[in-house]
CSV table of C-alpha atoms in Angstrom, one decimal:
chain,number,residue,atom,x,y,z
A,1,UNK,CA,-45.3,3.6,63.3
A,2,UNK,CA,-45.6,4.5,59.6
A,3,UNK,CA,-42.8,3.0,57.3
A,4,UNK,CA,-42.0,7.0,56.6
A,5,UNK,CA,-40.7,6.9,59.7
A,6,UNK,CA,-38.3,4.4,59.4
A,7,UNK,CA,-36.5,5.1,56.6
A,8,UNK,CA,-32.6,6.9,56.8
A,9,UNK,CA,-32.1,7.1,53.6
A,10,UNK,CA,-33.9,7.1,50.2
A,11,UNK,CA,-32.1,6.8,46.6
A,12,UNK,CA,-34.0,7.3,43.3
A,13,UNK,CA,-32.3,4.3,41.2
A,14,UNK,CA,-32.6,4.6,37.5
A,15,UNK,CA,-30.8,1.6,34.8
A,16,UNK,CA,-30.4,2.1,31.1
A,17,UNK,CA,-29.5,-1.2,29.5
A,18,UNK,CA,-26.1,-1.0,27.4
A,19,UNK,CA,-26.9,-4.0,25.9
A,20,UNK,CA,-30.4,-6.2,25.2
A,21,UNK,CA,-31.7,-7.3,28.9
A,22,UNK,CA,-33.4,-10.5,29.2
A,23,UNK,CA,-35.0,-11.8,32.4
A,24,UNK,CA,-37.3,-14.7,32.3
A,25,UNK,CA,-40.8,-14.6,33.3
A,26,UNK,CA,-40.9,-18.3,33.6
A,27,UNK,CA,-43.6,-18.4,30.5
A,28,UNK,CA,-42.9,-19.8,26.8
A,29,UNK,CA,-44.4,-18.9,24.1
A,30,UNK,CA,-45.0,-20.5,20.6
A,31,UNK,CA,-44.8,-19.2,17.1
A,32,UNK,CA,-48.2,-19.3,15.5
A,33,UNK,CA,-49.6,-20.2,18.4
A,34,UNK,CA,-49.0,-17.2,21.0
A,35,UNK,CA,-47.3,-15.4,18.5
A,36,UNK,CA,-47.6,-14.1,14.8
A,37,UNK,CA,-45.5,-12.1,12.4
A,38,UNK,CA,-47.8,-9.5,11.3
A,39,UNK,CA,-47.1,-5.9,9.4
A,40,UNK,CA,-43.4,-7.1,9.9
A,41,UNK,CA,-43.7,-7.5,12.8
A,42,UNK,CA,-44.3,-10.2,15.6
A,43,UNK,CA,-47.2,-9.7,17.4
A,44,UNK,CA,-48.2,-11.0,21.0
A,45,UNK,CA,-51.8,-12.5,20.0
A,46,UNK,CA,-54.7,-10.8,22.4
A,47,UNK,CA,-56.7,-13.7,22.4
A,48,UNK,CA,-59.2,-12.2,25.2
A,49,UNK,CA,-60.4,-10.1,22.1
A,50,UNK,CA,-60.1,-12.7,19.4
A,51,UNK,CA,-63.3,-12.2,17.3
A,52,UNK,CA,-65.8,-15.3,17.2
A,53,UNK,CA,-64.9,-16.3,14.4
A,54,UNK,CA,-61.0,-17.0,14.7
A,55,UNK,CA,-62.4,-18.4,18.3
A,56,UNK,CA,-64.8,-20.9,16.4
A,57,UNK,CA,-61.8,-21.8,13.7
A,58,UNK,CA,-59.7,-22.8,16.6
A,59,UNK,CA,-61.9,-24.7,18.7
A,60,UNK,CA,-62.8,-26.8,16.0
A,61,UNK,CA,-59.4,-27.3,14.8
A,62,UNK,CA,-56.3,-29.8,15.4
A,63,UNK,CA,-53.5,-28.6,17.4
A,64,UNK,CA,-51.0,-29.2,14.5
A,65,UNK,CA,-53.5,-26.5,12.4
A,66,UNK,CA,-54.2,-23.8,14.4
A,67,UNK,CA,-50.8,-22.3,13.0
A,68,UNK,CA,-52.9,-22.2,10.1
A,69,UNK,CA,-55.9,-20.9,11.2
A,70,UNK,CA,-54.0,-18.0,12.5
A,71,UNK,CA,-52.5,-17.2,9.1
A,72,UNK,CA,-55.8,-17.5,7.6
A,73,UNK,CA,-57.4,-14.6,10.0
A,74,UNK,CA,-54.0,-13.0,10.5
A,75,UNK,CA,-55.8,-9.6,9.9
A,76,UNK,CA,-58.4,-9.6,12.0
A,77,UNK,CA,-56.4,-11.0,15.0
A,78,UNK,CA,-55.4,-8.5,18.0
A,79,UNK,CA,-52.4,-8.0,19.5
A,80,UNK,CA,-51.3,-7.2,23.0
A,81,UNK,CA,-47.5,-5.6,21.9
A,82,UNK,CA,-46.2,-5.7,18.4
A,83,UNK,CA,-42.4,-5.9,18.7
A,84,UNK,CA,-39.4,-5.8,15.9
A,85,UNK,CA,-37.8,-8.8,15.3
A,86,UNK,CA,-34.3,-9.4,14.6
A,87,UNK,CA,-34.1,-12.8,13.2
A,88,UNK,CA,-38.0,-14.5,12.9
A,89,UNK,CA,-38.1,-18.0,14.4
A,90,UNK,CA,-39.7,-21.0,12.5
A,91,UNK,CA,-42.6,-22.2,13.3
A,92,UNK,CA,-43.6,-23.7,16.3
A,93,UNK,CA,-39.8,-22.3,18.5
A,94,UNK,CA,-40.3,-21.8,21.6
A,95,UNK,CA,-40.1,-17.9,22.8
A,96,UNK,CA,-39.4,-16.7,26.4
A,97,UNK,CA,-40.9,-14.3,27.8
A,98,UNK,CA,-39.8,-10.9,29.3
A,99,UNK,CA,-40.6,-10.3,33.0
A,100,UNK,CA,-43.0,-7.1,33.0
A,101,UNK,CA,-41.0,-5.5,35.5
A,102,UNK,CA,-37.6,-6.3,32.8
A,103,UNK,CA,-35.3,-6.8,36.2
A,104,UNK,CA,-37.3,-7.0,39.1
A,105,UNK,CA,-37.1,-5.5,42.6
A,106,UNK,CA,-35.5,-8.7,43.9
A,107,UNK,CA,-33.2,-8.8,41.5
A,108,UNK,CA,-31.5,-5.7,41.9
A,109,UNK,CA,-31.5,-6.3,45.3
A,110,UNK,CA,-30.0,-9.5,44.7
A,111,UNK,CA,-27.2,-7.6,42.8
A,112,UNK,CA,-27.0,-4.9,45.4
A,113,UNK,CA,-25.6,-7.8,47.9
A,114,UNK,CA,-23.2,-9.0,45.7
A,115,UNK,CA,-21.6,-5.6,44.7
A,116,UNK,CA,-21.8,-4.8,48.5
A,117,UNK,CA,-19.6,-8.3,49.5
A,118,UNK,CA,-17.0,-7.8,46.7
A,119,UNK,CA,-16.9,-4.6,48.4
A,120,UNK,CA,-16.3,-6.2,51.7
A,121,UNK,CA,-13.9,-8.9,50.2
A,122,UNK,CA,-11.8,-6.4,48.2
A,123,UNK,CA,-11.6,-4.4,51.7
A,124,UNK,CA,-9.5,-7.7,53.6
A,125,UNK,CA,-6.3,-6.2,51.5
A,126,UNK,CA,-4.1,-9.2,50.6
A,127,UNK,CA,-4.6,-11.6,48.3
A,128,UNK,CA,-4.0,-14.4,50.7
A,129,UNK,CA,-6.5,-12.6,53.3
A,130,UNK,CA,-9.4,-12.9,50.4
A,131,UNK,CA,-8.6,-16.5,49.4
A,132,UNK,CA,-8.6,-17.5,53.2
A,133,UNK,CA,-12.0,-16.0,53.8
A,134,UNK,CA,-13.5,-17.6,50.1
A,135,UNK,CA,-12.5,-21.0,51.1
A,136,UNK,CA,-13.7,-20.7,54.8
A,137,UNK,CA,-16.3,-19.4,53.1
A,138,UNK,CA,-17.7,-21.2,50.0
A,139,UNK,CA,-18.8,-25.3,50.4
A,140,UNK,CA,-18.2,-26.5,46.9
A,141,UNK,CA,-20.7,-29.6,47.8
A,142,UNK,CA,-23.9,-27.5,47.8
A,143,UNK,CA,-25.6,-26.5,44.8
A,144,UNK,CA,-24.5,-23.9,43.1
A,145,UNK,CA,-27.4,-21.6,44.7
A,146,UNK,CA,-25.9,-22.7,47.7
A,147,UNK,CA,-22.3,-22.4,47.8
A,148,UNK,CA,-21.9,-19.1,49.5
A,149,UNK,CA,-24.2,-19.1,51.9
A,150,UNK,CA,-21.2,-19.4,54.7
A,151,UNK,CA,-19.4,-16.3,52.7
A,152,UNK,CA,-22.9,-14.2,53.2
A,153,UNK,CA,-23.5,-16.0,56.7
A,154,UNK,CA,-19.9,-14.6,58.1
A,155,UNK,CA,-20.4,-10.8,56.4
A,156,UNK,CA,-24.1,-9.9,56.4
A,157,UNK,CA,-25.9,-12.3,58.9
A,158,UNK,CA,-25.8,-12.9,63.0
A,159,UNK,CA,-27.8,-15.6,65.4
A,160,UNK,CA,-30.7,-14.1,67.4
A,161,UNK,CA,-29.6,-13.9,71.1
A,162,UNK,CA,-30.0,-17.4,72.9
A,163,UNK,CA,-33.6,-17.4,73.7
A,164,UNK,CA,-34.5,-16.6,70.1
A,165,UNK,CA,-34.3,-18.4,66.9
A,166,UNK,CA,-33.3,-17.7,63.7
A,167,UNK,CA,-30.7,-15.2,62.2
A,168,UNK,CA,-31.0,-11.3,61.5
A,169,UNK,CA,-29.5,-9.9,58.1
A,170,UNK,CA,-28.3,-6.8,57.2
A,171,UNK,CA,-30.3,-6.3,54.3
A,172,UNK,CA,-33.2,-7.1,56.5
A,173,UNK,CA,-33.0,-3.1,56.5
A,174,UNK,CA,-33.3,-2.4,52.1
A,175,UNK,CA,-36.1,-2.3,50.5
A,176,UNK,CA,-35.9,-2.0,47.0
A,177,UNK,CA,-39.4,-1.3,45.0
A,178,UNK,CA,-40.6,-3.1,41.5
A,179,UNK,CA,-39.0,-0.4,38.7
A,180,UNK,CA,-41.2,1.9,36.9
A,181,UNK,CA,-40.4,0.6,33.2
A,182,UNK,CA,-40.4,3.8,31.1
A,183,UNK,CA,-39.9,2.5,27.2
A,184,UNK,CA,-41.6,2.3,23.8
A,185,UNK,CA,-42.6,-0.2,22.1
A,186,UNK,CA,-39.8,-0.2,20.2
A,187,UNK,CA,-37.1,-0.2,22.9
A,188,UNK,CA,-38.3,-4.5,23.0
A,189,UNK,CA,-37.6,-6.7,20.3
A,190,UNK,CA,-37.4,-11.1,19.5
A,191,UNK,CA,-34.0,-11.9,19.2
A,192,UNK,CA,-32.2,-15.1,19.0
A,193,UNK,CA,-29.4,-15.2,22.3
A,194,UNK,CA,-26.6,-17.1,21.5
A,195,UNK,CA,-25.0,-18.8,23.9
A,196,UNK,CA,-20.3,-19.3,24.0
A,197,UNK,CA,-17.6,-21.5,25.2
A,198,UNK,CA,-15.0,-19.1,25.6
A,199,UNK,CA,-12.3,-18.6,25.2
A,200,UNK,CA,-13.0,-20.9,22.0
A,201,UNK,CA,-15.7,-18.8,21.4
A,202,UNK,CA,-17.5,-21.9,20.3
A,203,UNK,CA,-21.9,-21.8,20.1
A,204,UNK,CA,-23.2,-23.8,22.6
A,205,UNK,CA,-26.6,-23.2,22.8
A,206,UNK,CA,-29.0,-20.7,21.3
A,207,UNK,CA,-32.8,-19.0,22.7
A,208,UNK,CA,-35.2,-16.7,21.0
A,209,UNK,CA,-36.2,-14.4,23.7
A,210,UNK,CA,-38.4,-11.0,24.0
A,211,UNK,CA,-35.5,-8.6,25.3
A,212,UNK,CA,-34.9,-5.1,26.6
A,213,UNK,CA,-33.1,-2.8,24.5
A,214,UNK,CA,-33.7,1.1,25.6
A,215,UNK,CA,-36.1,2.7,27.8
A,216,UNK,CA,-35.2,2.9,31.8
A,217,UNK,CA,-36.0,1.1,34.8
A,218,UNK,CA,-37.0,3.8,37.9
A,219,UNK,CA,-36.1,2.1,41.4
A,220,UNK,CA,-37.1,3.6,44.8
A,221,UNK,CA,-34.6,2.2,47.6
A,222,UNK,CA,-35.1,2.9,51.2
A,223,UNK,CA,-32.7,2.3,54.0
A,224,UNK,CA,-34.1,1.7,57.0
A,225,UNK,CA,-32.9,3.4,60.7
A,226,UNK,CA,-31.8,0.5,63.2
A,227,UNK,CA,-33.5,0.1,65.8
A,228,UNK,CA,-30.0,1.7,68.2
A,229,UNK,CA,-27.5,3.3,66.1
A,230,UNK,CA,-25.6,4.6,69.5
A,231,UNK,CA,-24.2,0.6,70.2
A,232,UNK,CA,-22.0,2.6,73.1
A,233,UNK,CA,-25.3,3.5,75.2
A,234,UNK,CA,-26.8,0.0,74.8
A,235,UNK,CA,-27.4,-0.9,78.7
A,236,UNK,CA,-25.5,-4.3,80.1
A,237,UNK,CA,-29.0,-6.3,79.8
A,238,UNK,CA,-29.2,-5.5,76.6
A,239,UNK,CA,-25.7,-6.3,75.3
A,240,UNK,CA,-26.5,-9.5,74.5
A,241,UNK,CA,-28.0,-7.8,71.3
A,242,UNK,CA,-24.9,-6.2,70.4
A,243,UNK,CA,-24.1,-8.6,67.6
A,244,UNK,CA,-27.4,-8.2,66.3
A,245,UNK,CA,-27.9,-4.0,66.2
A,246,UNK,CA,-24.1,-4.2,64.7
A,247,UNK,CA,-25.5,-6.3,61.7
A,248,UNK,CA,-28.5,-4.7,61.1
A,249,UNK,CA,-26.6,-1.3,60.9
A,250,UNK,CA,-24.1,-2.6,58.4
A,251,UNK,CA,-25.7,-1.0,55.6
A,252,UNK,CA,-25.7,2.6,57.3
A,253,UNK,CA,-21.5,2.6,57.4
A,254,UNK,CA,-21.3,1.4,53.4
A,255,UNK,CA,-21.2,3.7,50.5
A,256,UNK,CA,-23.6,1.7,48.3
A,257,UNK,CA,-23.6,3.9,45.8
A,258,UNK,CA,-19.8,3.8,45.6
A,259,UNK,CA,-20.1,-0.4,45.9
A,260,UNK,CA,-22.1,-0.5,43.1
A,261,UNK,CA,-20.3,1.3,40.8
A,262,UNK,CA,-16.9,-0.5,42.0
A,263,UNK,CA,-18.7,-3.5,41.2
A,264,UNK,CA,-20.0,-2.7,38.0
A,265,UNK,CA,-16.9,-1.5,36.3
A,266,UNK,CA,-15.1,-4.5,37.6
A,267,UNK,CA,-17.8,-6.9,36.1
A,268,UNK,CA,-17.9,-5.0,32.9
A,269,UNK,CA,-14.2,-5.2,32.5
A,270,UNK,CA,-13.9,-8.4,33.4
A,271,UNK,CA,-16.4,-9.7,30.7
A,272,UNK,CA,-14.7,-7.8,28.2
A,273,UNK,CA,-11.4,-9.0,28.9
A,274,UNK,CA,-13.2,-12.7,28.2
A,275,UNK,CA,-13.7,-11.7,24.4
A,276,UNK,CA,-10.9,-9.3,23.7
């Protein structure tokens, strides 16, 4: 059966960042190394169209010169993006890289499932009924990847029936695509992030990063149909899956839309109140 035929429900997704966006790509660069300041600019060397003779330069050359060498040919060196910079680090500081896709699929779907359990959580009413179900839920031991994997377990997961292993999930059922990243060249820039103890508002730590600024990020989600979305006409033999059908048509009785923006207001807000 072709995927087409699977899907319930499609949204068209599309994010405009209200402030600089950084995701890691898990690469560093180097100033003067990977990258040059150049028509004030920085530039993202090319160097699989270097010209021989900046190639020659640097293979003969020390490591502690080739910032030097790439001053010397700074003209005649390519580059892959030229980006603004707000503040220009020295030499040799380290530079993180932006992921290509800015936020990636994962990512977003990452942040779909938490919007969806404060959702869920903010639904239990009382205060007392939400604290009950964090503790239950959250194992302060783990690591901090960890901790709520008993808070997700008891909302969006279910055991296999008894002769089958394993768990079923709820977002088993969302796909959500790699973004189209619609931007200029300007919408990126170098900036130094800056890192707070609040409420001190003290610097803690501090990262020059390729960031996001404008532009938009195009998302295709698709909800998948359940296999039985009828759980009254499931026959006695095959009740033993009730648990499991339930799960995996969570998604279809949520307003995602609606979670997200609940979510997102509420985060906003709450990082706001932090500094104001």
């Amino acid at each position: 059966m072709h995927i087409k035929q699977l899907v319930f429900k499609k949204y068209r997704v599309t994010l405009k960042p209200i402030t600089p966006i950084h995701v890691w790509s898990g690469v560093k660069f180097r100033m003067w190394i990977d990258l040059i300041v150049k028509h004030e600019k920085v530039c993202l060397v090319d160097t699989e169209n270097f010209p021989v003779e900046v190639v020659k330069a640097l293979i003969s050359s020390k490591l502690e010169d080739i910032p030097h060498v790439m001053s010397k040919y700074i003209d005649t060196i390519p580059c892959k993006l030229e980006i603004p910079s707000i503040s220009v680090p020295k030499m040799w500081s380290e530079v993180l890289e932006l992921n290509k896709y800015v936020v990636p699929g994962s990512s977003l779907k990452g942040y779909i499932r938490t919007a969806l359990l404060y959702t869920m959580l903010s639904s239990l009413g009382t205060t007392d009924a939400i604290r009950d179900t964090l503790r239950k839920g959250i194992d302060l031991g783990k690591e901090p990847k960890n901790m709520s994997q008993g808070l997700e377990a008891g909302f969006f997961r279910t055991p296999q029936p008894v002769k089958q292993k394993g768990f079923v999930d709820a977002f088993q059922e969302l796909i959500v695509s790699d973004p189209v990243v619609e931007a200029e060249q300007t919408c990126y820039s170098l900036r130094e992030l800056l890192v707070y103890e609040i409420p001190l508002m003290k610097q803690i730590a501090s990262q020059y990063a390729i960031t996001f600024d404008c532009g938009k990020l195009i998302y295709d989600i698709k909800l998948l149909e359940p296999p039985i979305r009828d759980l009254s006409a499931l026959s006695p033999v095959d009740r033993e899956h009730h648990n499991v059908l339930n799960k995996l048509s969570l998604l279809l009785r949520v307003d995602l839309i609606d979670a997200l923006r609940a979510f997102g207001c509420n985060t906003i807000e709450k990082e706001l109140n932090k500094i104001i």
